[in-house]
Coordinates of C-alpha atoms and ligand atoms in Angstrom, one line a residue:
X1 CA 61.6 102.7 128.5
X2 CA 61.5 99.1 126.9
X3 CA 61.5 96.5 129.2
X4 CA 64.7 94.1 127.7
X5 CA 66.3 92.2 130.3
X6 CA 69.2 89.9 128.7
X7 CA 71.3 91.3 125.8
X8 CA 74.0 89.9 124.0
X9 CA 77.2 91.7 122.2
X10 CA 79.4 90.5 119.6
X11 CA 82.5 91.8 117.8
X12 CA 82.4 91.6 114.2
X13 CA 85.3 91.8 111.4
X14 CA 89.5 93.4 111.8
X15 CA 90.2 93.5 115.0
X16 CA 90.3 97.3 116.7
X17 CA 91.9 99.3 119.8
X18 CA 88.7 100.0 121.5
X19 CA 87.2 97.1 121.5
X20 CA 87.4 95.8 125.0
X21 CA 86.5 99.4 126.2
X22 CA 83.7 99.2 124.6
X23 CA 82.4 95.8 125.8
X24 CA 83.1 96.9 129.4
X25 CA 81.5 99.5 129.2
X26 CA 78.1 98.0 127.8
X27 CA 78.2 95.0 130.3
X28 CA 78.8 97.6 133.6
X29 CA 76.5 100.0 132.5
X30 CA 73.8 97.3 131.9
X31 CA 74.5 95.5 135.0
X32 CA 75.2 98.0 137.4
X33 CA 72.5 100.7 136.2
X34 CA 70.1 99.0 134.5
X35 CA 70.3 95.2 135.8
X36 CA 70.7 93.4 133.0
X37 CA 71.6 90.1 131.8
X38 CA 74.8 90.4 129.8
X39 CA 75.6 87.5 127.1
X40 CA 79.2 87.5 125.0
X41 CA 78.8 85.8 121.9
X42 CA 82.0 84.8 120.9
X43 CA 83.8 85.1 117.2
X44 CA 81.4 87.0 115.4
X45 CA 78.5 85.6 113.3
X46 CA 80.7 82.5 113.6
X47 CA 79.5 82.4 117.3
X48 CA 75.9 83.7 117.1
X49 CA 75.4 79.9 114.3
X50 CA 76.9 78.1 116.5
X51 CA 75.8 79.5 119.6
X52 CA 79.1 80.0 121.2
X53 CA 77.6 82.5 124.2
X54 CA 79.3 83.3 127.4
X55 CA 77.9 84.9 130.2
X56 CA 79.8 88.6 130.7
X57 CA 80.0 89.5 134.1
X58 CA 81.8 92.3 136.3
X59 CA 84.5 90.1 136.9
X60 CA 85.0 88.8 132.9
X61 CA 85.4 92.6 131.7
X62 CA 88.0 93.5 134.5
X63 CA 91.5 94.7 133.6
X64 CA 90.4 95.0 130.0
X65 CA 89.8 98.6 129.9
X66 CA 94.0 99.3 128.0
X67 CA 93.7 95.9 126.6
X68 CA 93.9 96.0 122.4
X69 CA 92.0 93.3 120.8
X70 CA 88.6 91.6 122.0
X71 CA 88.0 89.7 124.9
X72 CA 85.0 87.6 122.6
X73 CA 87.6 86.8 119.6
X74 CA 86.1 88.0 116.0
X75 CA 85.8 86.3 112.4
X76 CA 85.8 88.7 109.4
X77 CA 84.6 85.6 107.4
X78 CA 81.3 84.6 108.3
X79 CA 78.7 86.9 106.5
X80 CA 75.2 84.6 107.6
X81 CA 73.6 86.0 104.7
X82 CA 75.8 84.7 102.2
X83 CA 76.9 81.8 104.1
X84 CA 79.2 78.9 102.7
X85 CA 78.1 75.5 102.2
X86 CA 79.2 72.7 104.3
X87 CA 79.6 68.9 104.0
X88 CA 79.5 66.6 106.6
X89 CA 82.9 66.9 107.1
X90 CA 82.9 70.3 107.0
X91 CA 84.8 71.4 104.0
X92 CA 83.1 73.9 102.0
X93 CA 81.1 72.7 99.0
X94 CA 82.5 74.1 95.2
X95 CA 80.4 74.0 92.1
X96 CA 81.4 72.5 89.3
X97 CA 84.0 75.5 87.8
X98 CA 85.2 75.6 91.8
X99 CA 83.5 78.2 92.9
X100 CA 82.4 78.1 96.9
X101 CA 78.7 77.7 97.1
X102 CA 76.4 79.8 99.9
X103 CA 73.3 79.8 101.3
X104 CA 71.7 81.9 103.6
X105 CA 72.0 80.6 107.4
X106 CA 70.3 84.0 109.3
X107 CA 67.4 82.5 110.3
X108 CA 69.5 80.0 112.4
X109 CA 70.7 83.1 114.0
X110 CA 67.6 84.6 114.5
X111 CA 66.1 81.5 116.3
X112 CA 69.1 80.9 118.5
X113 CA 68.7 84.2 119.7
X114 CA 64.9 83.5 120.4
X115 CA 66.1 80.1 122.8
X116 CA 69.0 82.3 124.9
X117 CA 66.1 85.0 125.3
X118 CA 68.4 87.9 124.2
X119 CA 66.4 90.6 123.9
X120 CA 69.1 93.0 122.1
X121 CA 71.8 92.4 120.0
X122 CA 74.8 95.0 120.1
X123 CA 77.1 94.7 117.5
X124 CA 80.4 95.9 117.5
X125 CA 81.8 96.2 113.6
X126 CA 82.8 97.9 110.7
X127 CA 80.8 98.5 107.4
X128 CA 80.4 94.8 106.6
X129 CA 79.5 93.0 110.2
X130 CA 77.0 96.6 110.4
X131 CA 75.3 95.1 107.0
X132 CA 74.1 91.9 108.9
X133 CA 73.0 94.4 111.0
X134 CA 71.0 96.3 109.4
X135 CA 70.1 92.9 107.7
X136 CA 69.1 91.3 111.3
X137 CA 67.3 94.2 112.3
X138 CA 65.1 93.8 108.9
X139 CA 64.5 90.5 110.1
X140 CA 62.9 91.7 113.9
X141 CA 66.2 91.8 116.0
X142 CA 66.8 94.5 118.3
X143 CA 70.2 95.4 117.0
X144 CA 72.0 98.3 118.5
X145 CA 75.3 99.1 116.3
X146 CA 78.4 100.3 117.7
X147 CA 81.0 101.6 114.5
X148 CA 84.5 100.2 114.6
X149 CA 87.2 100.8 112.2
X150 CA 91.3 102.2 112.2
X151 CA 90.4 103.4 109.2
X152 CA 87.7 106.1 110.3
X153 CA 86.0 105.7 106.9
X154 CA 82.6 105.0 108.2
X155 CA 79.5 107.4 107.4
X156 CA 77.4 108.9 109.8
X157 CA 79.9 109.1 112.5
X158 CA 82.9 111.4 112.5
X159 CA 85.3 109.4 114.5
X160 CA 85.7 106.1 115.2
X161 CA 87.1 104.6 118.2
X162 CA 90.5 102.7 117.5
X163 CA 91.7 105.6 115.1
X164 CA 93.7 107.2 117.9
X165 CA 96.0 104.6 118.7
X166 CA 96.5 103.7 115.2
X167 CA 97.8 107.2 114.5
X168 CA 99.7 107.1 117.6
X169 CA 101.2 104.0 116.4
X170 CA 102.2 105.5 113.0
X171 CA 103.2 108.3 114.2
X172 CA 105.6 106.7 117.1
X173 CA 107.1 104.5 114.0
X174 CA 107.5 108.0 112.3
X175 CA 109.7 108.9 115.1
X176 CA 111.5 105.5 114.9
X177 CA 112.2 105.2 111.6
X178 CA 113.4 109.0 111.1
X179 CA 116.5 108.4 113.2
X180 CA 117.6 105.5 110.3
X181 CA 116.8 107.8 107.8
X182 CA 118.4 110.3 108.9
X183 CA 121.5 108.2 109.9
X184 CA 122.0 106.3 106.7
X185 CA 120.6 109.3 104.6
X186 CA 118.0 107.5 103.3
X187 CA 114.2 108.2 101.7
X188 CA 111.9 105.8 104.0
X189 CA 108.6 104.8 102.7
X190 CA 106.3 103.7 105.4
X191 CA 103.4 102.0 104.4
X192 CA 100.1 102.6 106.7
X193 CA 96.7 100.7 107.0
X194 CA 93.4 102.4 106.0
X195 CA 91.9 100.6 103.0
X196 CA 90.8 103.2 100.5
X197 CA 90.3 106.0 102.8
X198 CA 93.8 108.6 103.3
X199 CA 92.4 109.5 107.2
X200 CA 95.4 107.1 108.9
X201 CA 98.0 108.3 106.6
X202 CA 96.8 111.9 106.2
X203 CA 97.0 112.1 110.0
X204 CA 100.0 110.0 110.4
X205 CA 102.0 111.6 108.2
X206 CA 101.4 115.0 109.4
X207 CA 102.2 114.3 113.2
X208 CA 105.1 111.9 112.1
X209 CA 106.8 115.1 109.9
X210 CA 106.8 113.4 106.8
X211 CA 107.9 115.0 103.3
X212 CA 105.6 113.4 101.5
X213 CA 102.1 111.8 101.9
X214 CA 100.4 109.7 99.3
X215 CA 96.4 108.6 99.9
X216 CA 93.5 106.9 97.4
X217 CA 92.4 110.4 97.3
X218 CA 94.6 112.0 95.7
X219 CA 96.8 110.3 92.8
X220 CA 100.2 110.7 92.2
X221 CA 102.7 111.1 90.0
X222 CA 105.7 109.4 91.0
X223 CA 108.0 112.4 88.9
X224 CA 106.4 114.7 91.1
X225 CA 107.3 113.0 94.4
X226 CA 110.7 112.3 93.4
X227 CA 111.3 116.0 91.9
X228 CA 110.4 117.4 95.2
X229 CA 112.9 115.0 97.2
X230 CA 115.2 116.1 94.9
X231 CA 114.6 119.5 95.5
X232 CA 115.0 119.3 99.2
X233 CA 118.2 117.6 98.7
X234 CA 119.5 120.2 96.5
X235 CA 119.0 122.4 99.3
X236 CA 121.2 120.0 101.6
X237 CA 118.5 117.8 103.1
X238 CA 120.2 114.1 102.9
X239 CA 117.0 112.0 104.0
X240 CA 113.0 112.0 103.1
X241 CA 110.2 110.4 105.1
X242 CA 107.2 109.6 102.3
X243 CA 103.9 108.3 104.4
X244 CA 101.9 105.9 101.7
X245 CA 98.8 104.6 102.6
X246 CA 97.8 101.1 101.3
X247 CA 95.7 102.4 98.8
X248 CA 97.6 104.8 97.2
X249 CA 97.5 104.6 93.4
X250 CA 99.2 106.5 90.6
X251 CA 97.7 109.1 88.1
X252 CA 95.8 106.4 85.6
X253 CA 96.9 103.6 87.6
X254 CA 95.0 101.0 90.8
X255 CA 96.1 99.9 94.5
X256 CA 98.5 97.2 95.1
X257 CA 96.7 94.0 95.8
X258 CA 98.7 91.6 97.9
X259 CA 96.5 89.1 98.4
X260 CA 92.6 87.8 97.2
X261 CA 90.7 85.6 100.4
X262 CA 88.2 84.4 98.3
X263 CA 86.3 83.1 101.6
X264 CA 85.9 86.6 102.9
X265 CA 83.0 89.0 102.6
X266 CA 85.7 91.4 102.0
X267 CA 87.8 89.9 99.5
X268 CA 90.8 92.0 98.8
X269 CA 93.9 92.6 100.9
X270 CA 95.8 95.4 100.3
X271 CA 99.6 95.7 100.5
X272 CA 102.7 96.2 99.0
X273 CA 102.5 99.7 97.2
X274 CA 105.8 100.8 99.5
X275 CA 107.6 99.0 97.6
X276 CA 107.0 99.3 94.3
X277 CA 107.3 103.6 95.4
X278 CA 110.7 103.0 97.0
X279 CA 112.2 100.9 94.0
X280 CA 111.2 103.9 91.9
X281 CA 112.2 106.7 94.0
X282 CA 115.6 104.7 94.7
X283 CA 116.1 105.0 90.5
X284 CA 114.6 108.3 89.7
X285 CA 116.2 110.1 92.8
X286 CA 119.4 108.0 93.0
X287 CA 119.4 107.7 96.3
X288 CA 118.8 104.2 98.9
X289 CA 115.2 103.9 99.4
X290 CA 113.9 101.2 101.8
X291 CA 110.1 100.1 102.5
X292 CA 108.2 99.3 106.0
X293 CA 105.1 98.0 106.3
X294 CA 103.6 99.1 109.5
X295 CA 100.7 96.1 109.2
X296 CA 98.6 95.2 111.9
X297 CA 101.3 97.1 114.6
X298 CA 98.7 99.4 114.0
X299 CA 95.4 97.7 115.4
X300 CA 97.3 95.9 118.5
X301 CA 99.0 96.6 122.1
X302 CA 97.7 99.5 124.1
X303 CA 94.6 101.2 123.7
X304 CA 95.5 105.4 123.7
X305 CA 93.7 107.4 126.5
X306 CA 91.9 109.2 124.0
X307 CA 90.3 106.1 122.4
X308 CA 89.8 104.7 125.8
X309 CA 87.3 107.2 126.5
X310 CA 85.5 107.4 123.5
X311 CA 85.2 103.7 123.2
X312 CA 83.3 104.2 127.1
X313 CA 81.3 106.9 125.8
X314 CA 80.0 104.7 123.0
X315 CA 79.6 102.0 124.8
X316 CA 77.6 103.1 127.6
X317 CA 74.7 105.5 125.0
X318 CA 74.8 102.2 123.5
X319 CA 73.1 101.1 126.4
X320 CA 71.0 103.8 126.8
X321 CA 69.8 103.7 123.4
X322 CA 68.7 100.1 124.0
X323 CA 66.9 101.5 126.7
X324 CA 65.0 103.8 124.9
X325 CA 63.8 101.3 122.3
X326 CA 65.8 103.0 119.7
X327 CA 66.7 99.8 118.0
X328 CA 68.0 99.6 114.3
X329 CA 70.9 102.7 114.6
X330 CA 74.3 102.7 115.7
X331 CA 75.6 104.9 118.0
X332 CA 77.6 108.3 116.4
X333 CA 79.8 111.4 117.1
X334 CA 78.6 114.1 115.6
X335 CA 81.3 116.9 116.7
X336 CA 82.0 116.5 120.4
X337 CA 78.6 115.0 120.8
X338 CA 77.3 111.4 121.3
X339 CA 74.1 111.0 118.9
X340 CA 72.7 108.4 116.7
X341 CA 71.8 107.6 113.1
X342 CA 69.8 104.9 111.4
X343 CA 71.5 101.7 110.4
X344 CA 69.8 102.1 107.2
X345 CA 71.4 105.4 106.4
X346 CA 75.0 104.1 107.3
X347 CA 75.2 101.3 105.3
X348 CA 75.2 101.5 101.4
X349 CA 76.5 104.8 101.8
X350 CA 79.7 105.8 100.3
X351 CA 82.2 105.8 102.4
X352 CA 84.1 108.5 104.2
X353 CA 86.7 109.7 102.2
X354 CA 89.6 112.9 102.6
X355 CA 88.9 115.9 101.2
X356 CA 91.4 116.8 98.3
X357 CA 90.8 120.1 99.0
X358 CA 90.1 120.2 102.4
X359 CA 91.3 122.3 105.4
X360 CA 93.4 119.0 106.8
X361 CA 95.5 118.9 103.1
X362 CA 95.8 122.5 102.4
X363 CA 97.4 122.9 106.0
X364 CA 99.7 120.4 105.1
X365 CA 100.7 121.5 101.5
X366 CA 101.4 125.0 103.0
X367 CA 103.7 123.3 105.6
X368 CA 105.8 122.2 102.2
X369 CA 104.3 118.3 102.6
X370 CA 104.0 117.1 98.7
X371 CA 100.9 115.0 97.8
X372 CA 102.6 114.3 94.1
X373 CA 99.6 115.8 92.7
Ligands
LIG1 O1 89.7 97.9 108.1 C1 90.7 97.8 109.0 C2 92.0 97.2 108.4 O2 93.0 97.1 109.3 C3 92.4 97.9 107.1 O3 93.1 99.1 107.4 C4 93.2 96.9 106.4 O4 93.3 97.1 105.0 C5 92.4 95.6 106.7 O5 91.7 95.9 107.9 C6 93.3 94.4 106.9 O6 92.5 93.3 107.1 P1 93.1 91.9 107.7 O7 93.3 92.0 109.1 O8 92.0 90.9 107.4 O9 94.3 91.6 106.9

């Protein structure tokens, strides 16, 4: 048993259904069956330099349980590491070609966690706010990681909390959007979160019915996509449903880049590829063909059932991991059950992609969806 007393959780990078969950159910299990001291350190690594920390009590994590979002606010911009410069009146500091300069501000970290005398640091993020993680835990911290992502793309862990309700948003938007569709006899491209991995869309796009499903995985061939609309429509289908993730890319061609934030860790938006297949489906398949970006609808509002209780179960063997001593890993599903794995295996690992040949995309090419492979 290790003999921590205070420990202190922050939520790193996008924001993600499961979040709250997962902060209640750290601060009741340490309070109510180990006794701890719970600390919230609010905004990310923004918070743990500036030492924004709030105590977290029963009553600060009641009624949260549904709640989308997190309760400590998160910044996707401050990597302590690589830390930008600041002048005195706080404007960040450019070199001479205006580029932003950094410098490494962890060991401000480290020490303010010495003063609050937080003994463990649980960090709620996805792959980049788990690199200071593994970073602080190189440096002596007692970091326990918790994985969070829509995307499900992390290593190590084979489903993240938050990816539920994302699908369930999708696929509810699906359901929406098919009634236009149908009523205007229209092809509808929906455009759906994920980054580079297929997982949101694949899963999406299945439950939402949709005729077509494009994902990084597997590059298409716009021909190909519209042939197959056109052959449904031969056969007196008036409407088509395409699901295309973000990072969908042609056959010899990249992702849609909406926007570069030069002062993230994580540099490059995604965004826009719905378009540019609609206007070319509209042309080749003569036929109306409108774009929706489903956008951060996807991370926000209710928190499903399912992700409810996952986000608990990770929360509290987050705890108990603490108590072990088992510093350095984050916690993992590994089937059905709640395990572990080293920090240092997760990160700098590729990450977790879709099958092209998988069981998940043969299922759905025999069910007639076309991939425009
Ligand atoms: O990683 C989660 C995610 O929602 C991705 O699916 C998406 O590409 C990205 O974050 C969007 O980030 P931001 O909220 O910074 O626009």
């Amino acid at each position: 048993m290790s003999d921590i007393k205070r420990i202190a959780i922050l939520t790193g990078g996008g924001d993600c259904p499961g979040l709250n969950a997962v902060i209640r159910a750290v601060t009741k299990t340490a309070i109510c069956k180990y006794g701890l001291e719970v600390v919230g350190i609010r905004k990310g690594y923004h918070g743990l330099y500036h030492k924004d920390f709030v105590p977290l009590t029963l009553d600060s994590v009641q009624e949260i349980l549904s709640e989308g979002g997190t309760i400590l606010k998160s910044s996707n911009k401050d990597n302590l590491f690589i830390y930008p410069i600041r002048d005195e009146n706080d404007n960040i500091v450019r070199d001479e070609n205006g580029k932003i300069m950094y410098h490494d501000v962890s060991d401000v970290a480290v020490q303010n966690l010495k003063e609050a005398g937080i003994d463990a640091l649980f960090i709620l993020g996805g792959d980049g706010t788990l690199t200071s993680g593994r970073d602080f835990s190189r440096k002596g911290v007692n970091v326990i990681g918790i994985p969070k992502t829509i995307d499900n793309d992390l290593a190590e862990t084979d489903y993240t909390f938050g990816f539920d309700t994302a699908i369930t948003v999708a696929t509810e938007s699906f359901d929406r959007i098919r009634t236009t569709a149908k009523s205007h006899g229209r092809i509808m491209v929906v455009e759906i979160m994920g980054r580079g991995a297929g997982w949101l869309t694949l899963h999406g796009g299945i439950a939402g019915a949709a005729d077509v499903i494009l994902i990084p995985e597997i590059p298409y061939d716009i021909n190909k996509v519209a042939d197959k609309i056109k052959a449904d429509f031969a056969k007196g289908k008036d409407f088509a449903i395409v699901a295309c993730a973000e990072g969908a890319k042609p056959k010899d061609g990249e992702a849609v880049v909406l926007k570069v934030r030069e002062d993230s860790p994580d540099p490059i938006r995604l965004g826009g590829v719905s378009h540019v297949v609609a206007d070319q489906l509209e042309e080749l398949c003569h036929n109306e063909a409108r774009a929706t970006v489903l956008g951060h609808t996807q991370r926000g509002g209710v928190t499903t059932g399912h992700d409810r209780v996952l986000s608990s179960r990770y929360g509290y063997a987050a705890v108990e991991l603490a108590m072990q001593g088992k510093f350095g890993n984050i916690v993992a599903l590994h089937g059905d059950k709640i395990g572990y794995a080293s920090l240092e295996d997760v990160i700098g690992q590729k990450t977790k992609n879709v099958d092209p040949n998988g069981e998940l995309v043969q299922m759905a090419k025999a069910l007639g969806i076309c991939f425009g492979d």
